[in-house]
JSON list of C-alpha atoms and ligand atoms in Angstrom, two decimals:
[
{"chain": "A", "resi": 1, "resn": "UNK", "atom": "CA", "xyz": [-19.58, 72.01, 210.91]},
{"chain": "A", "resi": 2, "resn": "UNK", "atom": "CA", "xyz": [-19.45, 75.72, 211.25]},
{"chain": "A", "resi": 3, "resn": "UNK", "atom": "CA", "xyz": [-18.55, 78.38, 213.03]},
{"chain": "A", "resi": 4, "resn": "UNK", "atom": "CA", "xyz": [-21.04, 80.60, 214.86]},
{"chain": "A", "resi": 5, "resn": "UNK", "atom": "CA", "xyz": [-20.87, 83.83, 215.62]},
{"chain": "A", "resi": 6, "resn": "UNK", "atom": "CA", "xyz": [-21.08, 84.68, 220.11]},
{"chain": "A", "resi": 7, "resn": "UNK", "atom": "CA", "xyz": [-23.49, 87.34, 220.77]},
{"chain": "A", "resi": 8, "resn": "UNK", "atom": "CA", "xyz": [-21.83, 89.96, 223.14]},
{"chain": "A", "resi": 9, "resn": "UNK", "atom": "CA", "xyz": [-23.62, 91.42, 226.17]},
{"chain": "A", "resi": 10, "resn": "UNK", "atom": "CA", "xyz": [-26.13, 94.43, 225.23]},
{"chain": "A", "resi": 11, "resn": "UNK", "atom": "CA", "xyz": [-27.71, 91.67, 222.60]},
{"chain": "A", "resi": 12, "resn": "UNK", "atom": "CA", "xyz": [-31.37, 91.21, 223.60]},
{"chain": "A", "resi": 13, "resn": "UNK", "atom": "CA", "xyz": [-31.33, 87.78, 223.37]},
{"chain": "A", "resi": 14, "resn": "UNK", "atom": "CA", "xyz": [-28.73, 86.93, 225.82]},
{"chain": "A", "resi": 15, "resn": "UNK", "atom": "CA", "xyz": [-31.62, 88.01, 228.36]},
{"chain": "A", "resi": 16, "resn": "UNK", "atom": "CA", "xyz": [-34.09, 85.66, 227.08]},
{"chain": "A", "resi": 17, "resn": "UNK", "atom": "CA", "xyz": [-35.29, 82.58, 228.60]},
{"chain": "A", "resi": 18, "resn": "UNK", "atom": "CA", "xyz": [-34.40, 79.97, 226.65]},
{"chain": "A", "resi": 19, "resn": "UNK", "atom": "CA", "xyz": [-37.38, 77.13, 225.56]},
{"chain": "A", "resi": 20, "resn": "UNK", "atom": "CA", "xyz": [-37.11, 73.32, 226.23]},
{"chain": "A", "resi": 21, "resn": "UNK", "atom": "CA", "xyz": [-35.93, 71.02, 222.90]},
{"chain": "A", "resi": 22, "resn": "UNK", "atom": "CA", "xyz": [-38.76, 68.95, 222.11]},
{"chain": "A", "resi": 23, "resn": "UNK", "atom": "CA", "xyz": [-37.15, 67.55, 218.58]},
{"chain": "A", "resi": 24, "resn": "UNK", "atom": "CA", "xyz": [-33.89, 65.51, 219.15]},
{"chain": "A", "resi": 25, "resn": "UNK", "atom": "CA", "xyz": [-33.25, 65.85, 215.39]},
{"chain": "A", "resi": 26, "resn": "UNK", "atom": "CA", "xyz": [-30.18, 66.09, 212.99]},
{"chain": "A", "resi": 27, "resn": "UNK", "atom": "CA", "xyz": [-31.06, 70.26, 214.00]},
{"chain": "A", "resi": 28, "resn": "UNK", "atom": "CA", "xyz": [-30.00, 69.59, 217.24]},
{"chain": "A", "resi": 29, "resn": "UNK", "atom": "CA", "xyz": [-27.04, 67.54, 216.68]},
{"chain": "A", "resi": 30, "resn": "UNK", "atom": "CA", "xyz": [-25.55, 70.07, 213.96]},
{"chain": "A", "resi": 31, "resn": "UNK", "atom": "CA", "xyz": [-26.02, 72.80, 216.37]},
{"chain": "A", "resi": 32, "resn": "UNK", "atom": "CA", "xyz": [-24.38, 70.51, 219.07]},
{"chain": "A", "resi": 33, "resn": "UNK", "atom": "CA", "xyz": [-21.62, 69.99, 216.32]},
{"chain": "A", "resi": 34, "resn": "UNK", "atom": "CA", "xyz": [-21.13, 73.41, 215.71]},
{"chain": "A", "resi": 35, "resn": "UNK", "atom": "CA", "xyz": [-20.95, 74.70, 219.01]},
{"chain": "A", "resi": 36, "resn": "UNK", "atom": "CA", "xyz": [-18.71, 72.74, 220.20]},
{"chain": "A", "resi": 37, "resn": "UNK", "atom": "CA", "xyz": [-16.46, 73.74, 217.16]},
{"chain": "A", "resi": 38, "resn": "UNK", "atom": "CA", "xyz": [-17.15, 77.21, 218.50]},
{"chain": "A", "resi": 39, "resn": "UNK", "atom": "CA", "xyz": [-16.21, 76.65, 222.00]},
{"chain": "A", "resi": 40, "resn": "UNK", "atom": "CA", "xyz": [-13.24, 74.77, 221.25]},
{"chain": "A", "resi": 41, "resn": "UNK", "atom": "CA", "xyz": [-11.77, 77.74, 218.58]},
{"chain": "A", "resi": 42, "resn": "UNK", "atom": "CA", "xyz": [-12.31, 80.15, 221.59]},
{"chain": "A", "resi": 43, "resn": "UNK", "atom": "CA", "xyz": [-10.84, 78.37, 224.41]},
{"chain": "A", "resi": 44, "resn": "UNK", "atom": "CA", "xyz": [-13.65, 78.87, 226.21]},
{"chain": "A", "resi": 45, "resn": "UNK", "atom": "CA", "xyz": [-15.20, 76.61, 229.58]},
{"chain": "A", "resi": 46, "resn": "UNK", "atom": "CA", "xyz": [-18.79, 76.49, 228.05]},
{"chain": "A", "resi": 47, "resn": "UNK", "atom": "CA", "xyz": [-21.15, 78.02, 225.75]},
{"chain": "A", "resi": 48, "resn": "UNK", "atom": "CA", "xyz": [-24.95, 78.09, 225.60]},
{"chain": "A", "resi": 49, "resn": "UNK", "atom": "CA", "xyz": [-27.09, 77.91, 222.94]},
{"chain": "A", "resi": 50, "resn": "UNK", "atom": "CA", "xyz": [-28.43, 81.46, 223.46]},
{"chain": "A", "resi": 51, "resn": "UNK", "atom": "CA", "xyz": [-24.86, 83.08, 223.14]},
{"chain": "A", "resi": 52, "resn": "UNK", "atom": "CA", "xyz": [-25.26, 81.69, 219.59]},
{"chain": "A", "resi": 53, "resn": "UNK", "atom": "CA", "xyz": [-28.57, 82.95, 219.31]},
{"chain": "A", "resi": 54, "resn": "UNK", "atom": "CA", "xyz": [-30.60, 79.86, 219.41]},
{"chain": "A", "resi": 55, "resn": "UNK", "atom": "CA", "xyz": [-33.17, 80.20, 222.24]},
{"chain": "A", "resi": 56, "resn": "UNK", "atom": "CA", "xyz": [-32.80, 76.64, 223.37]},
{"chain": "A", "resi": 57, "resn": "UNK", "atom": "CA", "xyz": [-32.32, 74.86, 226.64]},
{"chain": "A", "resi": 58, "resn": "UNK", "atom": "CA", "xyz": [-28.93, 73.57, 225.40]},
{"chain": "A", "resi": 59, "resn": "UNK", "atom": "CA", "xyz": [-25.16, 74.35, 226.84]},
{"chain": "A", "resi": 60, "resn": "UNK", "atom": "CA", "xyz": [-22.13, 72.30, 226.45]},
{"chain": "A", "resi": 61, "resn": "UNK", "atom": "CA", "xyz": [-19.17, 72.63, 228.55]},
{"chain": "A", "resi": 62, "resn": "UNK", "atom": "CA", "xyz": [-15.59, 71.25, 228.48]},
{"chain": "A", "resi": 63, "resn": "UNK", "atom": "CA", "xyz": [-13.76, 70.54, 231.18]},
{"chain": "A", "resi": 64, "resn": "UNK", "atom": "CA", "xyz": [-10.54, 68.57, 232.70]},
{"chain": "A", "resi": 65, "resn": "UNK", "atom": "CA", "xyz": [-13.82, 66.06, 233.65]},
{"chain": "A", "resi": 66, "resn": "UNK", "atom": "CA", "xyz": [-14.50, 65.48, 229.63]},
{"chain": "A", "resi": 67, "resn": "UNK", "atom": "CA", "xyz": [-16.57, 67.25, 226.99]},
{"chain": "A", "resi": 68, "resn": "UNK", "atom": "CA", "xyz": [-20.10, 67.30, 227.59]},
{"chain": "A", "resi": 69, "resn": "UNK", "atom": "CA", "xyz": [-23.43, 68.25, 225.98]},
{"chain": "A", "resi": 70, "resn": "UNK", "atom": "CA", "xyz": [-26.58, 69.11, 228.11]},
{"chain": "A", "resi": 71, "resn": "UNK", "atom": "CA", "xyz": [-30.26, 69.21, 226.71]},
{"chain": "A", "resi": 72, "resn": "UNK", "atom": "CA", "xyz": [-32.88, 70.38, 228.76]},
{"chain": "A", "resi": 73, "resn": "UNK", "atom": "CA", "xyz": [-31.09, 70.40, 232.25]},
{"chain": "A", "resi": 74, "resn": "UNK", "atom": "CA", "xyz": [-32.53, 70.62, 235.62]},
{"chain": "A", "resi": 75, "resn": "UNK", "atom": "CA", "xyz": [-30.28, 71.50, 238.99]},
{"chain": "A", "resi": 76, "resn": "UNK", "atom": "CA", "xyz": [-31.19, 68.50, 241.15]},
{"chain": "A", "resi": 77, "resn": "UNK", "atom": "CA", "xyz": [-29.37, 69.49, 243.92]},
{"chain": "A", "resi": 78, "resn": "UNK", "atom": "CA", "xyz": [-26.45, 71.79, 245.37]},
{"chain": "A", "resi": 79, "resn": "UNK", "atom": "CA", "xyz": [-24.20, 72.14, 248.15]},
{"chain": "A", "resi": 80, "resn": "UNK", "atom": "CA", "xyz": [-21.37, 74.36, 249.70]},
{"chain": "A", "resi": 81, "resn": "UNK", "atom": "CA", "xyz": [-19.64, 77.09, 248.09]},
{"chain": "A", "resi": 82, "resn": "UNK", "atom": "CA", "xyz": [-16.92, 78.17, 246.24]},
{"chain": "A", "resi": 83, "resn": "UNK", "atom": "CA", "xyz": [-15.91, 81.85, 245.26]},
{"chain": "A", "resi": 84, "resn": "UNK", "atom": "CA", "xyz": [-13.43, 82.59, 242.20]},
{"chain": "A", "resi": 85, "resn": "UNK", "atom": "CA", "xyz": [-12.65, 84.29, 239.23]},
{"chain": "A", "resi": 86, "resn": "UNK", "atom": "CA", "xyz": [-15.35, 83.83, 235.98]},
{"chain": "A", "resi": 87, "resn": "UNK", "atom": "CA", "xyz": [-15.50, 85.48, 232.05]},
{"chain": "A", "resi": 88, "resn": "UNK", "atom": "CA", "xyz": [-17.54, 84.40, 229.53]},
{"chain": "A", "resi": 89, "resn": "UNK", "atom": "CA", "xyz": [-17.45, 83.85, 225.71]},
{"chain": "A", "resi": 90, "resn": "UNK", "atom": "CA", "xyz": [-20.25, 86.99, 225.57]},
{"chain": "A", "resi": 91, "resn": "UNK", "atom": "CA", "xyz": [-18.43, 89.43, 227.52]},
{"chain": "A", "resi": 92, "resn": "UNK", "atom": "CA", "xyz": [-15.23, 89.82, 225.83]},
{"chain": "A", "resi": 93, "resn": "UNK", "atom": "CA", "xyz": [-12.53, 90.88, 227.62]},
{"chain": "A", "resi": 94, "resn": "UNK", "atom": "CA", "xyz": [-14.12, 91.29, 231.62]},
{"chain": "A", "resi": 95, "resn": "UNK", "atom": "CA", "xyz": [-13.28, 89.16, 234.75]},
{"chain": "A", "resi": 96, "resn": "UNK", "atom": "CA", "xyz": [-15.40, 89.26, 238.16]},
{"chain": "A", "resi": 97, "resn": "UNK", "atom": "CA", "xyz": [-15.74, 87.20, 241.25]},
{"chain": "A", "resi": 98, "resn": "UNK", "atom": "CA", "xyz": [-18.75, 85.10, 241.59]},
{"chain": "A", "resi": 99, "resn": "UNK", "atom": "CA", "xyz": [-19.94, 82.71, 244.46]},
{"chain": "A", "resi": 100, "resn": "UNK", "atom": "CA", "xyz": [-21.30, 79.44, 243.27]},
{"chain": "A", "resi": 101, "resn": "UNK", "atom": "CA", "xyz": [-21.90, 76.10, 244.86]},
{"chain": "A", "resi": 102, "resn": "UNK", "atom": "CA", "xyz": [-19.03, 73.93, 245.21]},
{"chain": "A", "resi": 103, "resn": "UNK", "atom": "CA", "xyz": [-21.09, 70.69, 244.00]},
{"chain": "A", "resi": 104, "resn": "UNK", "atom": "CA", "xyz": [-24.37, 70.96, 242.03]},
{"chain": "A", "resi": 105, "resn": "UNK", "atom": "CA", "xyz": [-26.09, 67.42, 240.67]},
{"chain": "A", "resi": 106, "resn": "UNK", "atom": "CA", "xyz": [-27.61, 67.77, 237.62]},
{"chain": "A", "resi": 107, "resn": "UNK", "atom": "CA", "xyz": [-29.85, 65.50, 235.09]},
{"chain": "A", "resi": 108, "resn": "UNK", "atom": "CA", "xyz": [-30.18, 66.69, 231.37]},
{"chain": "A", "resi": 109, "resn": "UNK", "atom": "CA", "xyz": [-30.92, 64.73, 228.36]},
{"chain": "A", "resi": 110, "resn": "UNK", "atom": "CA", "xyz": [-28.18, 63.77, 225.32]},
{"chain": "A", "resi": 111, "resn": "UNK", "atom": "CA", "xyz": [-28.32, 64.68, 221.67]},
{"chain": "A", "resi": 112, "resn": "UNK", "atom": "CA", "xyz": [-30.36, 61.20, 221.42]},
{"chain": "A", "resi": 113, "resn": "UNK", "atom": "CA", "xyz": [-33.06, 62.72, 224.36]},
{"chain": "A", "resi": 114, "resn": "UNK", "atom": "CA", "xyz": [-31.70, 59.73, 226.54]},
{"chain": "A", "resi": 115, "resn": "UNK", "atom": "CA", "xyz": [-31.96, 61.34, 230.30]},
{"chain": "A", "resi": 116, "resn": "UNK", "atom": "CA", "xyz": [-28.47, 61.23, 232.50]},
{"chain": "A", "resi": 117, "resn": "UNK", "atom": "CA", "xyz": [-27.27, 62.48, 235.67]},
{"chain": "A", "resi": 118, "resn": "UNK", "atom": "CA", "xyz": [-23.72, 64.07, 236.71]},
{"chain": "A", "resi": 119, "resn": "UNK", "atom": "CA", "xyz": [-22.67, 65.09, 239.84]},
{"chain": "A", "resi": 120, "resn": "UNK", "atom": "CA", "xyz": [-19.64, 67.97, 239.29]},
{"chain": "A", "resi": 121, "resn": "UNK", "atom": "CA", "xyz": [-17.88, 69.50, 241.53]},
{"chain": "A", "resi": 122, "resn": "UNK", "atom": "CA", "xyz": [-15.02, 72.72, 241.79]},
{"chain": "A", "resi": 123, "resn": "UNK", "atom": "CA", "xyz": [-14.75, 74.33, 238.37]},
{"chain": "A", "resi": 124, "resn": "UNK", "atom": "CA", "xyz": [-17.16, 71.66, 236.37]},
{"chain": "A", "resi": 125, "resn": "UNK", "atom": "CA", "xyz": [-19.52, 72.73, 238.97]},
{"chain": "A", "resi": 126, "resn": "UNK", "atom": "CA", "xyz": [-18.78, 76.80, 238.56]},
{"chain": "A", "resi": 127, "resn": "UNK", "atom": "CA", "xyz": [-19.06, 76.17, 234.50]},
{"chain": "A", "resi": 128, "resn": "UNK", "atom": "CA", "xyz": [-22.26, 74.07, 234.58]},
{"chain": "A", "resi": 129, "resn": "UNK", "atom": "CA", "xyz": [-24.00, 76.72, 236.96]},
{"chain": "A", "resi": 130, "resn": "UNK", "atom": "CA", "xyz": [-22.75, 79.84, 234.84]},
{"chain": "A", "resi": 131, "resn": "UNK", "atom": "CA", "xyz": [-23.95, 78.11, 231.51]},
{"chain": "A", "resi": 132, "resn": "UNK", "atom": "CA", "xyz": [-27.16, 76.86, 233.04]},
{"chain": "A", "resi": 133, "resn": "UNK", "atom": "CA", "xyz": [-28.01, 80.46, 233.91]},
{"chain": "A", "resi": 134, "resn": "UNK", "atom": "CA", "xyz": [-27.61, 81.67, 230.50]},
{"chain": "A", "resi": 135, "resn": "UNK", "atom": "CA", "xyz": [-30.74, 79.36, 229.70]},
{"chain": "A", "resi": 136, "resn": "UNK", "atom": "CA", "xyz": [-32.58, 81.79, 231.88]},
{"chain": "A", "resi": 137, "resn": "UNK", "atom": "CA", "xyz": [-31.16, 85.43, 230.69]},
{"chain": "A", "resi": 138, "resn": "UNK", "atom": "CA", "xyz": [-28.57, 85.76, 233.27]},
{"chain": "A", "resi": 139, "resn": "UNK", "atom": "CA", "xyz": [-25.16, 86.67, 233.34]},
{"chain": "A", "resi": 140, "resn": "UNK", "atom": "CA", "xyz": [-22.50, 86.63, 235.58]},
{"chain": "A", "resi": 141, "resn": "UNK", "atom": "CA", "xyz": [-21.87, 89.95, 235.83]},
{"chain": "A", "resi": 142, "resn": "UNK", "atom": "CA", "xyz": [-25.49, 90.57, 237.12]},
{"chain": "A", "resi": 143, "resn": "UNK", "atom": "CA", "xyz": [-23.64, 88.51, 239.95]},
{"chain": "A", "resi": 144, "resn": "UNK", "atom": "CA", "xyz": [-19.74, 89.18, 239.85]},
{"chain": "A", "resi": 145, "resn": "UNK", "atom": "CA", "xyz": [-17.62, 91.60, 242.63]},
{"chain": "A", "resi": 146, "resn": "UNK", "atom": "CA", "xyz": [-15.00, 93.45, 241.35]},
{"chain": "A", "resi": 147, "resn": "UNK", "atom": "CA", "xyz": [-15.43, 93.28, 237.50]},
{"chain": "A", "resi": 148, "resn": "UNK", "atom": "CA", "xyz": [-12.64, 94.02, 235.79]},
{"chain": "A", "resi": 149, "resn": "UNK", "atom": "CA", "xyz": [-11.10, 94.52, 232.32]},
{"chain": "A", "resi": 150, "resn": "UNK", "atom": "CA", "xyz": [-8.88, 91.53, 231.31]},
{"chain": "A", "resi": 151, "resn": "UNK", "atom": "CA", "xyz": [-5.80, 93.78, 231.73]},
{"chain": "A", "resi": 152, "resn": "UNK", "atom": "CA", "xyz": [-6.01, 94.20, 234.93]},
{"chain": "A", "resi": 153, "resn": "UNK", "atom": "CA", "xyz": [-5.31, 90.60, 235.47]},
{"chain": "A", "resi": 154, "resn": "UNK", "atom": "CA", "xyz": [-1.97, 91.08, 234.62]},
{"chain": "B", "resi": 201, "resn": "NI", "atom": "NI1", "xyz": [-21.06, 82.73, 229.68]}
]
């Protein structure tokens, strides 16, 4: 296992839209490996594979819920809303306000290409939509109120 290195905002690539895995390969599952080192050294919620600079439609995410892996998700569903504070891994240092859906059902495949579904809610919900719109070239501060430097939190 390794540890990559998290593209920061003003990287091209973090606006790209990321391309479906096709090849559920030892590839995959040492980038799975590795980014889940990565997310786990920086404390972080999630982390998609573009922020590592692999333009695929993979994030994983750990939360109170468990640690899990997504391949090739697709947003069945959402309802309600929630509004709260966000960062992310690739914009070091910033906080903002962003309104997401309080419960979003999703299906993705596993590092084995065998489909599943989840239903999250709260902040498994907030981390699964803010890493599934990295696949796409978004971030959350195209979307947050009130960004502000880390600082200021205190
Ligand atoms: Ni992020």
């Amino acid at each position: 296992m390794a540890l990559l290195q998290i593209l920061q905002v003003g990287d091209e690539r973090l606006r790209q839209i990321s391309q479906p895995v096709t090849s559920f390969d030892l590839n995959l599952s040492n980038l799975l490996n590795d980014m889940k080192e990565t997310l786990i050294k920086a404390k972080g919620a999630g982390l998609a594979a573009p922020q590592v600079g692999v333009l695929s439609r993979v994030f994983v995410v750990n939360v109170e819920e468990g640690y899990f892996e997504f391949i090739n998700p697709v947003i069945l569903g959402v309802s309600g809303s929630q509004y709260g504070v966000e960062g992310c891994l690739s914009v070091k240092g910033k906080w903002g306000d962003v309104k997401r859906p309080k419960k979003v059902t999703v299906k993705a495949q596993d590092r084995f290409g065998k489909w599943f579904k989840i239903v999250a809610k709260d902040f498994f919900a907030k981390a699964i939509c803010h890493e599934y719109d990295h696949l796409d070239g978004k971030l959350y501060i195209d979307i947050a109120d009130n960004l502000r430097d880390e600082d200021a939190e205190e």
